[in-house]
Tab-separated table of C-alpha atoms in Angstrom:
chain	number	residue	atom	x	y	z
A	1	ALA	CA	257.178	166.974	116.837
A	2	ALA	CA	259.044	164.212	118.207
A	3	LEU	CA	262.131	165.740	117.999
A	4	ARG	CA	260.255	169.053	120.212
A	5	ARG	CA	259.008	166.496	122.646
A	6	HIS	CA	261.879	164.503	123.382
A	7	GLY	CA	265.030	167.074	122.789
A	8	ASP	CA	268.291	165.629	122.921
A	9	ALA	CA	267.285	162.175	123.771
A	10	ILE	CA	266.848	161.356	120.070
A	11	MET	CA	268.544	162.574	117.029
A	12	LEU	CA	267.423	162.181	113.549
A	13	VAL	CA	270.322	160.765	111.510
A	14	PRO	CA	270.701	160.051	107.599
A	15	PRO	CA	269.185	156.905	106.154
A	16	PRO	CA	271.674	154.161	105.358
A	17	ARG	CA	274.030	155.239	102.300
A	18	GLU	CA	272.546	152.140	100.170
A	19	LEU	CA	269.155	153.267	100.286
A	20	GLY	CA	269.942	156.782	98.957
A	21	GLU	CA	271.160	154.786	95.819
A	22	GLN	CA	268.310	152.720	95.610
A	23	ILE	CA	265.756	155.174	95.712
A	24	LYS	CA	264.330	158.157	94.195
A	25	ALA	CA	262.990	160.889	96.998
A	26	GLY	CA	262.678	164.754	98.008
A	27	THR	CA	264.229	166.099	101.499
A	28	GLY	CA	262.121	166.929	103.982
A	29	LEU	CA	260.016	170.620	103.164
A	30	ALA	CA	261.257	173.605	104.942
A	31	LYS	CA	257.678	174.933	104.477
A	32	TRP	CA	254.294	173.553	103.900
A	33	VAL	CA	250.615	174.436	104.403
A	34	VAL	CA	247.815	172.303	106.274
A	35	PRO	CA	244.254	172.092	104.795
A	36	HIS	CA	241.472	173.374	107.001
A	37	PRO	CA	239.979	169.900	108.330
A	38	GLU	CA	236.193	171.317	106.986
A	39	ASN	CA	236.637	173.990	104.238
A	40	ASP	CA	238.210	172.842	101.026
A	41	GLY	CA	240.564	175.242	99.648
A	42	GLU	CA	241.211	177.074	102.827
A	43	VAL	CA	244.719	176.219	103.762
A	44	PHE	CA	247.106	177.714	107.095
A	45	GLU	CA	250.613	178.566	106.922
A	46	ALA	CA	251.019	178.616	110.813
A	47	ILE	CA	249.330	177.615	113.911
A	48	ASP	CA	248.359	181.252	114.531
A	49	ASP	CA	246.636	181.701	111.083
A	50	VAL	CA	244.050	178.966	112.370
A	51	PRO	CA	240.787	180.149	113.527
A	52	PRO	CA	239.798	179.298	117.288
A	53	GLU	CA	236.803	176.908	115.659
A	54	ALA	CA	239.381	174.859	113.746
A	55	ARG	CA	241.626	174.315	116.628
A	56	GLN	CA	238.707	172.415	118.803
A	57	GLY	CA	236.438	169.040	117.678
A	58	LYS	CA	237.419	166.032	116.603
A	59	ASN	CA	239.226	167.138	113.287
A	60	ARG	CA	241.118	169.978	114.939
A	61	LEU	CA	244.294	171.452	113.891
A	62	LEU	CA	247.578	171.093	116.162
A	63	ALA	CA	250.534	172.917	116.276
A	64	SER	CA	252.926	169.805	115.253
A	65	MET	CA	250.953	169.746	112.270
A	66	PHE	CA	252.831	172.921	110.880
A	67	PRO	CA	256.330	174.221	109.884
A	68	PRO	CA	258.594	174.657	113.064
A	69	CYS	CA	258.896	177.857	114.220
A	70	GLY	CA	261.626	179.810	116.277
A	71	GLU	CA	264.526	177.709	117.568
A	72	TYR	CA	263.004	174.384	116.630
A	73	ALA	CA	263.176	176.182	112.420
A	74	GLU	CA	266.687	176.111	112.933
A	75	GLN	CA	266.913	172.503	114.265
A	76	TRP	CA	264.938	171.691	111.578
A	77	GLU	CA	266.680	173.095	109.065
A	78	LYS	CA	269.841	171.517	110.212
A	79	VAL	CA	268.218	167.796	109.573
A	80	ARG	CA	265.752	168.161	107.183
A	81	ALA	CA	268.238	166.757	104.735
A	82	ASN	CA	267.868	163.353	107.025
A	83	CYS	CA	264.246	162.740	105.845
A	84	HIS	CA	262.987	161.758	102.541
A	85	ARG	CA	259.768	162.143	100.615
A	86	LEU	CA	258.837	159.317	98.588
A	87	LEU	CA	256.673	160.568	95.751
A	88	PRO	CA	254.293	158.540	93.496
A	89	HIS	CA	255.539	160.039	90.725
A	90	LEU	CA	259.328	159.118	90.675
A	91	MET	CA	259.004	155.918	91.569
A	92	ASP	CA	255.741	154.142	90.656
A	93	THR	CA	254.469	153.391	94.250
A	94	GLY	CA	252.536	155.549	97.182
A	95	GLY	CA	253.453	158.301	98.743
A	96	PHE	CA	255.773	158.032	102.086
A	97	PHE	CA	257.801	160.279	104.595
A	98	VAL	CA	260.786	158.305	106.169
A	99	ALA	CA	262.696	159.764	108.797
A	100	ALA	CA	265.199	157.806	111.014
A	101	PHE	CA	265.780	158.620	114.728
A	102	GLU	CA	268.390	157.341	116.936
A	103	LYS	CA	267.965	156.928	120.689
A	104	ARG	CA	270.880	159.029	122.490
A	105	LYS	CA	269.647	158.388	126.169
A	106	ASP	CA	266.670	157.198	127.970
A	107	LEU	CA	263.502	158.725	127.110
A	108	PRO	CA	260.748	160.358	130.217
A	109	PRO	CA	258.437	158.025	130.803
A	110	SER	CA	254.961	158.643	128.994
A	111	ALA	CA	252.165	160.269	130.818
A	112	LYS	CA	250.134	157.194	130.596
A	113	ALA	CA	253.062	155.265	132.124
A	114	ARG	CA	252.947	157.810	134.915
A	115	ARG	CA	249.737	157.577	135.628
A	116	GLU	CA	249.578	153.889	135.865
A	117	ALA	CA	252.398	154.099	138.323
A	118	ARG	CA	250.674	156.315	140.322
A	119	ARG	CA	247.914	153.827	140.469
A	120	GLU	CA	249.845	151.084	141.345
A	121	GLU	CA	251.408	152.972	144.362
A	122	TYR	CA	248.006	153.956	145.147
A	123	LYS	CA	246.443	150.315	145.411
A	124	GLU	CA	249.727	149.156	147.165
A	125	LYS	CA	248.898	151.663	150.100
A	126	LYS	CA	244.999	150.676	149.669
A	127	ALA	CA	246.526	147.048	150.251
A	128	ALA	CA	248.915	147.450	153.200
């Protein structure tokens, strides 16, 4: 989701070499399923498979929860080896997903920052 949102402003980079020697981990997955938030045992492979009611409400399923598709699938295939899944049974730990990003250029301001800037402009105009 971060790569899709920020484009070429960030890049997924390999972890430090020393880290690879110290931990046992799997690489990022090519495909995975997403469980239905309410129906045990029901899983989806793509956002297009999700019924409309599961895309709404507090526990809704989002497109960013699914494996990338289209041009993003190609991008993910190139960089997924840089991600690590620390699996509990390999090192007697909890399970974690680790990815390191490198910022390549300034990121555009968030929607929240843009709203706050507009509010400040409005307050300044109103005060003048």
